[in-house]
Amino acid sequence: MRPFKHPAASELSLERVLYALSDSIRLDIVRHLARVECASCGELDGGRPKSTVSHHFKVLREAGLVHTENTGTTHMNTLRRTEIESRFPGLLDAILSQKNT
């Protein structure tokens, strides 16, 4: 498997981050990753089709919110909390502190 592309912290765009988090599925993925060190796509799919989950992870990666790494045949995901915090201080904490609706 080829490695995934991830934007540098300096390339993160507020518009892309907010767009990625505007979808409830992607927001749930980010909330879950904020609670754990890392998780596989299978742990985060919520029973959704693989193509749908792949799309959501692509949006999250392109926004710079998630780092995905190949571990054998598994994709392991981590939240890029440090990079997001350095680019947009307090943003992630403010979003994650909101209650689920």
Short mmCIF file of C-alpha atoms in Angstrom, two decimals:
data_model
loop_
_atom_site.label_atom_id
_atom_site.label_comp_id
_atom_site.label_asym_id
_atom_site.label_seq_id
_atom_site.Cartn_x
_atom_site.Cartn_y
_atom_site.Cartn_z
CA MET A 1 0.00 0.00 0.00
CA ARG A 2 1.23 3.46 -0.79
CA PRO A 3 1.50 6.03 2.00
CA PHE A 4 -1.16 8.69 2.39
CA LYS A 5 -0.47 12.37 1.79
CA HIS A 6 -0.95 14.78 4.68
CA PRO A 7 -0.66 18.57 4.52
CA ALA A 8 2.00 20.30 6.60
CA ALA A 9 0.72 22.24 9.60
CA SER A 10 1.55 25.50 7.82
CA GLU A 11 -0.76 24.47 4.96
CA LEU A 12 -3.83 23.89 7.12
CA SER A 13 -6.77 26.05 6.14
CA LEU A 14 -9.46 27.11 8.58
CA GLU A 15 -12.09 26.75 5.84
CA ARG A 16 -11.07 23.15 5.13
CA VAL A 17 -10.97 22.23 8.81
CA LEU A 18 -14.41 23.70 9.45
CA TYR A 19 -15.83 22.09 6.30
CA ALA A 20 -14.48 18.69 7.37
CA LEU A 21 -16.02 19.08 10.82
CA SER A 22 -19.37 20.26 9.45
CA ASP A 23 -20.37 16.66 8.70
CA SER A 24 -21.69 14.76 11.72
CA ILE A 25 -19.97 11.49 10.71
CA ARG A 26 -16.58 13.17 10.40
CA LEU A 27 -17.13 15.08 13.63
CA ASP A 28 -17.92 11.78 15.38
CA ILE A 29 -14.69 10.28 14.00
CA VAL A 30 -12.68 13.24 15.30
CA ARG A 31 -14.42 13.05 18.70
CA HIS A 32 -13.58 9.35 18.94
CA LEU A 33 -9.94 9.95 17.96
CA ALA A 34 -9.70 12.70 20.59
CA ARG A 35 -10.46 10.04 23.24
CA VAL A 36 -7.99 7.38 22.07
CA GLU A 37 -4.35 7.25 20.96
CA CYS A 38 -5.22 5.72 17.58
CA ALA A 39 -7.95 3.68 15.91
CA SER A 40 -8.40 1.64 12.75
CA CYS A 41 -10.87 2.62 10.07
CA GLY A 42 -12.87 -0.48 11.02
CA GLU A 43 -13.22 0.78 14.60
CA LEU A 44 -14.55 4.08 13.31
CA ASP A 45 -16.78 3.01 10.42
CA GLY A 46 -20.02 2.81 12.43
CA GLY A 47 -21.26 0.02 10.13
CA ARG A 48 -21.12 2.30 7.09
CA PRO A 49 -20.00 1.09 3.63
CA LYS A 50 -16.25 1.10 3.03
CA SER A 51 -16.54 3.61 0.17
CA THR A 52 -18.39 6.09 2.37
CA VAL A 53 -15.88 5.73 5.19
CA SER A 54 -12.97 6.12 2.75
CA HIS A 55 -14.45 9.39 1.52
CA HIS A 56 -14.82 10.75 5.05
CA PHE A 57 -11.24 9.86 5.95
CA LYS A 58 -9.98 11.47 2.75
CA VAL A 59 -11.73 14.74 3.66
CA LEU A 60 -10.33 14.58 7.20
CA ARG A 61 -6.79 13.88 5.92
CA GLU A 62 -6.92 16.64 3.31
CA ALA A 63 -8.10 19.09 5.98
CA GLY A 64 -5.15 18.04 8.14
CA LEU A 65 -7.24 16.73 11.00
CA VAL A 66 -6.27 13.07 10.78
CA HIS A 67 -3.04 11.21 10.10
CA THR A 68 -3.51 7.77 8.54
CA GLU A 69 -0.71 5.23 8.51
CA ASN A 70 -0.58 1.77 6.94
CA THR A 71 0.13 -0.93 9.49
CA GLY A 72 0.14 -4.15 7.48
CA THR A 73 -3.29 -4.25 5.87
CA THR A 74 -4.83 -1.95 8.46
CA HIS A 75 -5.12 1.83 8.28
CA MET A 76 -4.42 3.33 11.69
CA ASN A 77 -5.65 6.86 12.34
CA THR A 78 -4.57 9.49 14.82
CA LEU A 79 -5.84 12.98 15.48
CA ARG A 80 -3.29 15.66 14.54
CA ARG A 81 -4.03 17.59 17.72
CA THR A 82 -0.58 19.19 18.07
CA GLU A 83 -0.53 20.47 14.49
CA ILE A 84 -4.09 21.79 14.68
CA GLU A 85 -3.42 23.47 18.01
CA SER A 86 -0.26 25.13 16.69
CA ARG A 87 -2.10 26.49 13.64
CA PHE A 88 -5.47 27.31 15.25
CA PRO A 89 -4.99 27.61 19.04
CA GLY A 90 -8.07 26.55 21.01
CA LEU A 91 -10.18 25.68 17.95
CA LEU A 92 -10.25 21.91 18.40
CA ASP A 93 -10.94 22.12 22.12
CA ALA A 94 -13.78 24.59 21.49
CA ILE A 95 -15.35 22.31 18.90
CA LEU A 96 -14.90 19.12 20.91
CA SER A 97 -16.35 20.72 24.04
CA GLN A 98 -19.70 21.19 22.28
CA LYS A 99 -22.35 18.61 23.11
CA ASN A 100 -23.44 16.07 20.51
CA THR A 101 -26.73 17.05 18.92
#
